[in-house]
Coordinates of C-alpha atoms in Angstrom, one line a residue:
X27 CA -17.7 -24.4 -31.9
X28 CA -21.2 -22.9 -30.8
X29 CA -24.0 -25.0 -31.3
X30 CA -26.8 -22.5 -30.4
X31 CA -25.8 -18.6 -29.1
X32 CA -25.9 -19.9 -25.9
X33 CA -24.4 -23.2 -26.1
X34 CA -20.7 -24.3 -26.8
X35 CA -18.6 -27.4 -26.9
X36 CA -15.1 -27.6 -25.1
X37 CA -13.4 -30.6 -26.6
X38 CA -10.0 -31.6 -24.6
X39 CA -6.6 -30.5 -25.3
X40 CA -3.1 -32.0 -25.2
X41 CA -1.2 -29.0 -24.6
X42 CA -0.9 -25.3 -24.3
X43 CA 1.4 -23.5 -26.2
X44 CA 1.7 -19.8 -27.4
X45 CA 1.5 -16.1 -26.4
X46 CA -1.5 -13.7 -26.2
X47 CA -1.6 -10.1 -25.4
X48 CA -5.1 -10.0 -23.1
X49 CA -7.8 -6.7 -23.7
X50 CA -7.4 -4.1 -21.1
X51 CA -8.0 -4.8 -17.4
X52 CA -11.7 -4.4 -16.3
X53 CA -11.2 -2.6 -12.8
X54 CA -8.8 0.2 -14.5
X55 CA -10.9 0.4 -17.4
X56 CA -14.0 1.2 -14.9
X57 CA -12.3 3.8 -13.5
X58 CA -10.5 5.6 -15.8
X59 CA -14.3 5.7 -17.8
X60 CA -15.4 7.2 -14.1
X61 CA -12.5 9.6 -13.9
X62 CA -12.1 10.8 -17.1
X63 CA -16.1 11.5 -17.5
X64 CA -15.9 13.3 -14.6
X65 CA -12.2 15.5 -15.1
X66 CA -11.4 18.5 -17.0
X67 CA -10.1 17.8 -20.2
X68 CA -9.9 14.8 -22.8
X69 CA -8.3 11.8 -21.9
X70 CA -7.3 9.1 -24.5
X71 CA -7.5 5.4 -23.1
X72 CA -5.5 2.5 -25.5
X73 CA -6.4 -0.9 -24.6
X74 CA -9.6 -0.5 -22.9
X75 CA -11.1 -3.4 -21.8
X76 CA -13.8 -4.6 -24.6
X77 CA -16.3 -6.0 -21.9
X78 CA -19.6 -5.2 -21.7
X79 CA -19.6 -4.2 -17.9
X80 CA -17.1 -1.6 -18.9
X81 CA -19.0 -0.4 -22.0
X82 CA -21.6 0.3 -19.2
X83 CA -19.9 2.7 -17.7
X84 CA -18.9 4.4 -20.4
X85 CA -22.3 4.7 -21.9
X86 CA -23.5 6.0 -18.2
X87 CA -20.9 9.1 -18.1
X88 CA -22.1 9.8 -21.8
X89 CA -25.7 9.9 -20.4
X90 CA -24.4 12.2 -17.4
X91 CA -22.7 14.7 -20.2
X92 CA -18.9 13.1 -21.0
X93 CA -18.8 12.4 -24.9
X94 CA -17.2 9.3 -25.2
X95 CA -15.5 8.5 -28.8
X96 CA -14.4 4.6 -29.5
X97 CA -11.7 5.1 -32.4
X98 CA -10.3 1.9 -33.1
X99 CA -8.4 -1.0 -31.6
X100 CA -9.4 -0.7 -27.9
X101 CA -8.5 3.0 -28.3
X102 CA -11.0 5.2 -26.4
X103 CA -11.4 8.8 -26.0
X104 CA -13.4 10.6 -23.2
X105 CA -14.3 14.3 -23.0
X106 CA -15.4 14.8 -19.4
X107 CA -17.8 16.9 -17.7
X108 CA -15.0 19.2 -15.8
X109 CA -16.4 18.0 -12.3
X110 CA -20.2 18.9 -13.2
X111 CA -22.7 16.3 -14.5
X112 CA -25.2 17.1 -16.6
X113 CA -29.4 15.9 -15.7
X114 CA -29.8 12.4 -17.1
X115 CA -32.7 12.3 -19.3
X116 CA -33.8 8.8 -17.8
X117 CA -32.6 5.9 -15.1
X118 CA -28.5 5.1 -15.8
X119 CA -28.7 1.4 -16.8
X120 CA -26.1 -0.3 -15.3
X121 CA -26.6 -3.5 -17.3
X122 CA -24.8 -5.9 -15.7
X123 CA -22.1 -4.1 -14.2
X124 CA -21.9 -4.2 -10.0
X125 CA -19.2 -1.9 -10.3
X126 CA -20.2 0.7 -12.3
X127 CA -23.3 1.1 -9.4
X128 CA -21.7 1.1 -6.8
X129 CA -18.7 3.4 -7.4
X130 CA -20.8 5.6 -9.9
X131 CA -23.3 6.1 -6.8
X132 CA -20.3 7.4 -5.3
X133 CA -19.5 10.0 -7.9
X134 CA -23.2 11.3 -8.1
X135 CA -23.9 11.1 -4.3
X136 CA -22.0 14.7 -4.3
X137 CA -23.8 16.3 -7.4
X138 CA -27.1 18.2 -7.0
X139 CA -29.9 16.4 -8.6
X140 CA -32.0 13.0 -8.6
X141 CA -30.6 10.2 -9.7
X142 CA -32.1 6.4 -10.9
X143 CA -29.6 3.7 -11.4
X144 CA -30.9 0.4 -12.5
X145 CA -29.4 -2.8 -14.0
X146 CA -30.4 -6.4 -15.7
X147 CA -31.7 -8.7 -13.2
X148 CA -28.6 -10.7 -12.1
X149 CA -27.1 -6.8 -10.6
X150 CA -30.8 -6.6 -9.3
X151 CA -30.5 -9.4 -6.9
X152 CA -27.2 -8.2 -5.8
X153 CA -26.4 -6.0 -2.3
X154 CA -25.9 -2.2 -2.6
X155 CA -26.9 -1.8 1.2
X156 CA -23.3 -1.6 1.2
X157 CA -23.0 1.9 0.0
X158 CA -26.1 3.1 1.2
X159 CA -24.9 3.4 4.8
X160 CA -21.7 5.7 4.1
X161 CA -23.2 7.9 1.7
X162 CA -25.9 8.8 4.1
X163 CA -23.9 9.4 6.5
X164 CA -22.1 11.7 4.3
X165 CA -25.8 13.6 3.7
X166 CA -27.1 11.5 0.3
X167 CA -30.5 10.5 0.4
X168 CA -30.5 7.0 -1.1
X169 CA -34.0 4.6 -1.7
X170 CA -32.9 0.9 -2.5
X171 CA -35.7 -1.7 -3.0
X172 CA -35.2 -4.5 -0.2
X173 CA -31.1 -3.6 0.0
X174 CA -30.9 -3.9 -3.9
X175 CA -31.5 -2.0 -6.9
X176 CA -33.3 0.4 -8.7
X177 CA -31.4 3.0 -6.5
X178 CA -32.9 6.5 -6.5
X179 CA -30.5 9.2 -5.3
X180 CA -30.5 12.7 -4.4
X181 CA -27.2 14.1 -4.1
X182 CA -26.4 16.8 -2.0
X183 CA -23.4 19.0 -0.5
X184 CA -22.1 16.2 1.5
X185 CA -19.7 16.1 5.0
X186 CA -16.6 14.1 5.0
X187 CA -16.8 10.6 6.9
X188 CA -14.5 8.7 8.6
X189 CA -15.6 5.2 7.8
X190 CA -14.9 1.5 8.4
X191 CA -15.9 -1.0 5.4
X192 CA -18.1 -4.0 7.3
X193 CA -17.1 -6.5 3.6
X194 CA -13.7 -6.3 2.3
X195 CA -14.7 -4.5 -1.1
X196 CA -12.6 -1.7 -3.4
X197 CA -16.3 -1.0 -4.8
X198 CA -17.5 0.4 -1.6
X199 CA -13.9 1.8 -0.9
X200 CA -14.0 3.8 -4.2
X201 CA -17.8 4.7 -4.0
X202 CA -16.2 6.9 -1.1
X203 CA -13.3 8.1 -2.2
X204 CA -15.2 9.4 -5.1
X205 CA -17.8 11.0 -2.8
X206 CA -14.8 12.7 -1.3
X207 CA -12.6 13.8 -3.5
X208 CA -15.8 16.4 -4.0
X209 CA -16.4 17.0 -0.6
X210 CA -15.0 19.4 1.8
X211 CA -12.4 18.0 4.4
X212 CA -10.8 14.9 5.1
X213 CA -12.8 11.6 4.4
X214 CA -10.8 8.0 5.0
X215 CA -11.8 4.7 4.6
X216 CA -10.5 1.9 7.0
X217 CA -10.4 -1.5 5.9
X218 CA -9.5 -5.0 7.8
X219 CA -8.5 -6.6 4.6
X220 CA -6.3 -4.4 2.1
X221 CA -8.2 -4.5 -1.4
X222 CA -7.0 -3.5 -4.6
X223 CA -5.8 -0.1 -4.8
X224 CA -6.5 0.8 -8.8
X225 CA -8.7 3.6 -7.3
X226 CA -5.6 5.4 -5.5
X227 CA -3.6 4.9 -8.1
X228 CA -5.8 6.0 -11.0
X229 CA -7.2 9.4 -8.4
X230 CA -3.2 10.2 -8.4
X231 CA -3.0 9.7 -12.4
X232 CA -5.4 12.6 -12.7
X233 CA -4.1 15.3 -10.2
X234 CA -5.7 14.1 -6.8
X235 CA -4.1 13.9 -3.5
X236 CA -4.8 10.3 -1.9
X237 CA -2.9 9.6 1.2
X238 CA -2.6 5.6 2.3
X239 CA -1.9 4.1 5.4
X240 CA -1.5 -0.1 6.8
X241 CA -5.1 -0.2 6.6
X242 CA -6.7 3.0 5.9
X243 CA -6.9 5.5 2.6
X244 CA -7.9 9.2 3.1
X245 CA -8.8 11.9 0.3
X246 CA -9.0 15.4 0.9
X247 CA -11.7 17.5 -0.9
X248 CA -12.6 19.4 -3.2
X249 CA -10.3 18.6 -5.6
X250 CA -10.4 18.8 -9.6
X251 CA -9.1 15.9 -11.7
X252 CA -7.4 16.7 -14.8
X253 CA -7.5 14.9 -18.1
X254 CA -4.8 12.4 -18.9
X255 CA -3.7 9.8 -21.5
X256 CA -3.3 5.9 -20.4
X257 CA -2.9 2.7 -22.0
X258 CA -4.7 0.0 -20.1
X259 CA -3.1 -3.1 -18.8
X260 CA -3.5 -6.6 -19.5
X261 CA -6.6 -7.6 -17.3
X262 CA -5.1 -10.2 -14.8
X263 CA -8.4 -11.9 -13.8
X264 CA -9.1 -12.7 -17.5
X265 CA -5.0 -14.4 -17.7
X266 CA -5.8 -16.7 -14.5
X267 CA -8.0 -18.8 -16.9
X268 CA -4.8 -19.2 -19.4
X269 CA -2.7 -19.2 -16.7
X270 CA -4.5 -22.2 -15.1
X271 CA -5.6 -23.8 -18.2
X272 CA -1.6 -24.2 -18.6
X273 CA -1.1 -25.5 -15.7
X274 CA -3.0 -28.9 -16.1
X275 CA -0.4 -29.8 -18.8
X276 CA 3.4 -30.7 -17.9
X277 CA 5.4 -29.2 -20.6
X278 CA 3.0 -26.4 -21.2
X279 CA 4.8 -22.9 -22.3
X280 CA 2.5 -19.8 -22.1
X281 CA 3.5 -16.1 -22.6
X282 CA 1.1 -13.7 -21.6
X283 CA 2.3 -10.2 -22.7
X284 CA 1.8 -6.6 -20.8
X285 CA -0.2 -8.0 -17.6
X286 CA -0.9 -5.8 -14.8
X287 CA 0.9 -6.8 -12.2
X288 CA -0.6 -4.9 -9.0
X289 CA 0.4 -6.0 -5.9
X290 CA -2.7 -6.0 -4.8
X291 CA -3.9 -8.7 -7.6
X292 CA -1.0 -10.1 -7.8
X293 CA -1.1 -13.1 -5.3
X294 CA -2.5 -15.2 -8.0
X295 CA 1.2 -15.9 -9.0
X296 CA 1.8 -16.5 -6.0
X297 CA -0.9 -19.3 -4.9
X298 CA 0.1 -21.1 -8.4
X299 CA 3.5 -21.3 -7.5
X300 CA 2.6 -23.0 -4.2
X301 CA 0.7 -25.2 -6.8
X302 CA 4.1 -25.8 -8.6
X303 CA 3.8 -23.4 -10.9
X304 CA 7.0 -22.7 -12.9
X305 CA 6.7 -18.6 -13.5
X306 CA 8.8 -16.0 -14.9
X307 CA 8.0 -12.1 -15.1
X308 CA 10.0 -10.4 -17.7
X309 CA 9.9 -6.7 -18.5
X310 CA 8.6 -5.5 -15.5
X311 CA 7.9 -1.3 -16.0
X312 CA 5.4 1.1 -14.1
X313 CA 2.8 2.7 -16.2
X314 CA 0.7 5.3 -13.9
X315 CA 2.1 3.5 -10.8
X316 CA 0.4 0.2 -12.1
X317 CA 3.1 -2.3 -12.6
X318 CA 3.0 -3.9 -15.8
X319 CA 4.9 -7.2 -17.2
X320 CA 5.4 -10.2 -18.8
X321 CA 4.7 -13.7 -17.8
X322 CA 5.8 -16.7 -18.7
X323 CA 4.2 -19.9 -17.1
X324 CA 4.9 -23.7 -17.5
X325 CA 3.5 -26.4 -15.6
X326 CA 5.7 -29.1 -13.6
X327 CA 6.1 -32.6 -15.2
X328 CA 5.7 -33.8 -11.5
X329 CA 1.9 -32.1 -11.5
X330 CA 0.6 -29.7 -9.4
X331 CA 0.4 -29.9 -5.4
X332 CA -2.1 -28.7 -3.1
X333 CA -2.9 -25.0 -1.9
X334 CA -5.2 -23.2 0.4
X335 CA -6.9 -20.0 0.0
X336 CA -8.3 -18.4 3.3
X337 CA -8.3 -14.8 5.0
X338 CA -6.9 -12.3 3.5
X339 CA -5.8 -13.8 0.2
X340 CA -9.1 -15.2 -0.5
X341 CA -10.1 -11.5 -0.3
X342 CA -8.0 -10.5 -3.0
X343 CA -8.6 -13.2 -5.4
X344 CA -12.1 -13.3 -4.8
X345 CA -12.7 -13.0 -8.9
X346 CA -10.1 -15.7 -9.4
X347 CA -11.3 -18.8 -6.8
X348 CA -14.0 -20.2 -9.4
X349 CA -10.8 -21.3 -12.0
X350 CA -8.6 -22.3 -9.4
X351 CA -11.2 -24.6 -7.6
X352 CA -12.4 -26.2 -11.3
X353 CA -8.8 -27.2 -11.7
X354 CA -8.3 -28.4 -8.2
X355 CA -9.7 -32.0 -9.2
X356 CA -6.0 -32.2 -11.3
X357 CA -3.8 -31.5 -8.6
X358 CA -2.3 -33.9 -5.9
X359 CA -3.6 -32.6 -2.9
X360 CA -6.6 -30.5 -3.5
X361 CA -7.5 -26.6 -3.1
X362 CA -9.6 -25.3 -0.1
X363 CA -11.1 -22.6 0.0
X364 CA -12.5 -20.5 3.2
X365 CA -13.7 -16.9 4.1
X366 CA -14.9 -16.6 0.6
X367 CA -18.8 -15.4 1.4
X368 CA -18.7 -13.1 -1.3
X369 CA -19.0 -15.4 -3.6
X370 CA -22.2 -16.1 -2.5
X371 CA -23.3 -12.4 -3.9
X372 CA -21.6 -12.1 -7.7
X373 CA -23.6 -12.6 -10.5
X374 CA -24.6 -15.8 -9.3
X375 CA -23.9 -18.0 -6.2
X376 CA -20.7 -18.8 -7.0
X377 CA -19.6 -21.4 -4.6
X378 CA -23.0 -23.2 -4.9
X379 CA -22.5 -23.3 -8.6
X380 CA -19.0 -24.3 -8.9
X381 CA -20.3 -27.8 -6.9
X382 CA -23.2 -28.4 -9.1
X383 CA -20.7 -28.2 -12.1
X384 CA -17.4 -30.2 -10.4
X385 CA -20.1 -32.9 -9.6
X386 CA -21.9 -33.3 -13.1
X387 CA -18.3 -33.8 -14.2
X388 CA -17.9 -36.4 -11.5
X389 CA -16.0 -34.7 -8.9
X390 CA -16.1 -34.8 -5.4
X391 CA -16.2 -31.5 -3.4
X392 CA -17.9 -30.4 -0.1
X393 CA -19.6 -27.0 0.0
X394 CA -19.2 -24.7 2.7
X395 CA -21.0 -21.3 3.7
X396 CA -18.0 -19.5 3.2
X397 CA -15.6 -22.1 0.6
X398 CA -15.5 -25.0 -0.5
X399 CA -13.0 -28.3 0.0
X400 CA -11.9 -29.8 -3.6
X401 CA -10.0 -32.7 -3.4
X402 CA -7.3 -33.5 -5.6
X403 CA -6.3 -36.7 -7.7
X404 CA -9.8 -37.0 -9.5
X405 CA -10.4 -38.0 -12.7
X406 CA -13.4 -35.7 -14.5
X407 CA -15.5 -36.6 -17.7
X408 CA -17.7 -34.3 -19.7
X409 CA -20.9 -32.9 -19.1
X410 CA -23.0 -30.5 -19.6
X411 CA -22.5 -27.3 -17.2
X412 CA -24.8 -24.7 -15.7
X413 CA -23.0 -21.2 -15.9
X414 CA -26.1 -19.4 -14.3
X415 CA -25.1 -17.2 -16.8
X416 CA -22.0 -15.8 -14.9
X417 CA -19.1 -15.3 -17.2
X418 CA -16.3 -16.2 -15.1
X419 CA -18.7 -19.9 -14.4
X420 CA -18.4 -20.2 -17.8
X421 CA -14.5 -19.2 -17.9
X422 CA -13.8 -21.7 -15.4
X423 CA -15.3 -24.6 -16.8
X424 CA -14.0 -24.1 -20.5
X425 CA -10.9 -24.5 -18.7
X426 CA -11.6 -27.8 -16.9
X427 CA -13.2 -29.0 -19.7
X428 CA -9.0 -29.1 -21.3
X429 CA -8.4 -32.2 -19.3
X430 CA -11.7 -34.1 -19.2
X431 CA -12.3 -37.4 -20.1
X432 CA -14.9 -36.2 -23.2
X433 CA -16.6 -32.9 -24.2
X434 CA -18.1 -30.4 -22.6
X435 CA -21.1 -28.3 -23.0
X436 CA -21.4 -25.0 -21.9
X437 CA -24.6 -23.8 -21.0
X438 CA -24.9 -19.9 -21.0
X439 CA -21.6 -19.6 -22.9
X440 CA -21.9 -16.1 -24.2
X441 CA -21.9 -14.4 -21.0
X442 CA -18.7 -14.6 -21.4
X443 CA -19.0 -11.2 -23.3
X444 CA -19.5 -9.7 -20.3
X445 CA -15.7 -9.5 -19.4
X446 CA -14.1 -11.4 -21.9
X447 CA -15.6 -11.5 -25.7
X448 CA -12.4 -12.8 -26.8
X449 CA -11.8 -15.6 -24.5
X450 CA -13.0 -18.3 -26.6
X451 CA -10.9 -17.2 -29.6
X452 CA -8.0 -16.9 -27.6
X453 CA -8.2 -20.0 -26.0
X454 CA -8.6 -22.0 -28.8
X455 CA -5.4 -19.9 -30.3
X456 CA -3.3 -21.5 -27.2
X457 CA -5.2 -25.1 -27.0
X458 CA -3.4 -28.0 -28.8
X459 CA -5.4 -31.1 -30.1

């Protein structure tokens, strides 16, 4: 229970046991708010994700002209501006949200007009260099404040680009596409490392022509997007805490209904089946070409092996590496983790914090630029942790804290809200003690 409304105690668990249905996944959420503010028509959203960095977005097409309506249960209706913002009467406040900056810089760069986007101070500190240097070349006019924001931006009838991504990123990818899908000709984006694709998929849902290659993604402009009704899928990056919080317990039995199962996202299953992982999807179905399912995950009675995470994949789980290295301590052999730099840059220095927290709880790791080395076959007490105020920090550790020796505090514990207000409900639901 919470002893302050920014503290909370973990105490351990024996088991988990149950089955959830998880709010709506954050990166679709984001941009179906995006695209159905900016389309033709109304578009009806169920299970939108209840986070704050998503409310953000909605509340910025709102100030740009959509009318956004919030029925009830996760059930969200956007009118959208039919491809023309309206001025905003003041800065778009981003809150916390990195992705509603960058990819709504995207969306504006194209409109005529001046534009202010500002968030709290963690999205202040964070790089948006990143999509300065395409949308200029694509004829925006973009003012950052030493590579970060407030960003002031003038739109302007823009060219099309062909353009390499230097950072593996589907922000800056979609920032792009969405400055071209208004933009006459051909723009494409090339990128080393294939990120998650939600973007194509959700610029097909509503009428656009998107046209992928090995490593590229091109987008032919203008085009006009066209209202359309969705239901959200489970968010995966909020199941890899449940689905590694059951994992630390042999004869654990989780069900985690209606996940989105992209294949882009999707190698989380399969780095916890290297771990031992016994999984089953069920139900499998494709809702707006994102695939949707059913897992079901138990946990070996032999324990968990070793994995490592490097390359490519650590590219696509980028948002999933905090949890997987705060369970590595229980495993036989370890995690490592390389070619993870990013983490560096999220709402807090991820990799630096993860080793503060792993050794207050007694833990031995070795921090890298890029990773970090965890070994395996620890034994961890209770502490109190640091969670920088970074909700997935806080996720992570809640989760370890299920097999210490002791309680935990939680430091921070209600940033959670910004992804996940329900995760400490739902993980007391599936926590036996």
């Amino acid at each position: 229970m919470p002893t302050t409304t920014e503290e909370r105690i973990i105490r351990p668990a024996r088991n988990i046991m149950g089955s959830l249905r998880l709010p709506g996944d954050k990166s679709i959420s984001h941009r179906y708010a995006l695209l159905g503010g900016f389309a033709e028509g109304t578009s009806r959203f169920s299970n939108f994700s209840t986070g704050a960095d998503c409310a953000s977005t909605l509340a910025c097409m709102e100030a740009l002209g959509a009318k956004v309506r919030t029925i009830e249960n996760g059930l969200v209706e956007v009118t959208g501006v039919g491809g023309r913002v309206a001025p905003p009467s003041g800065p778009l406040d981003c809150g916390n949200s990195g992705s509603t900056m960058r990819m709504i810089a995207g969306l504006l760069a194209a409109q005529q007009g001046s534009f202010t986007l500002t968030g709290d101070a963690s999205l202040s500190r964070r790089p948006m260099d990143r999509i300065r240097q395409p949308l200029e070349a694509m004829g925006a006019r973009l003012t950052l404040t030493e590579g970060h924001a407030p960003i002031h931006l003038e739109g302007a009838a823009l060219n099309p680009i062909d353009f390499t991504t230097p950072v593996p990123s589907a922000q800056v990818k979609t920032c792009v596409l969405l400055a071209g899908v208004q933009t006459a000709g051909e723009t494409t984006v090339h990128e080393a490392v294939r990120t998650r694709d939600h973007s194509e998929l959700a610029l097909r849902a509503f009428g656009a022509t998107v046209t992928r290659t090995l490593d590229s993604v091109s987008i032919g402009g203008p085009q006009a997007l066209r209202a359309i009704d969705a239901a959200v899928p489970g968010d995966l990056s909020s199941a890899a805490f449940f689905l590694c919080a059951a994992l630390l317990f042999p004869g654990s039995n989780l069900v985690l209904d209606a996940v989105g199962l992209n294949p882009t996202r999707a190698s989380l299953l399969d780095v916890l089946t290297t771990l031992g992982a016994r999984i089953a999807v069920l139900n499998l179905e494709e809702k707006h070409a994102e695939l949707v399912g059913t897992v079901q995950i138990s946990a070996p009675a032999e324990g968990l092996g070793s994995a490592e995470v490097s390359g490519a994949l650590a590219a696509q789980l980028i948002d999933e590496l905090p949890v997987l290295a705060a369970i590595a301590p229980f495993t036989s052999g370890g995690i490592r983790i390389r070619g993870a730099r990013e983490l560096r840059v999220k709402e807090s220095d991820r990799i630096a914090l993860v080793a503060k927290n792993l050794r207050a709880m007694g833990a031995e790791v070795a921090e890298f630029e890029d990773g970090l080395d965890v070994p395996g076959g620890q034994t961890m007490h209770g502490a109190v942790i640091d969670s920088g105020g970074d909700h997935r920090i806080a996720m992570a550790f809640s989760v370890a804290a299920l097999r210490a020796d002791g309680e935990m505090l939680i430091q921070g514990a209600e940033s959670a809200a910004i992804s996940f207000p329900e995760f400490f409900d739902l993980l007391d639901r599936v926590a036996e003690r």
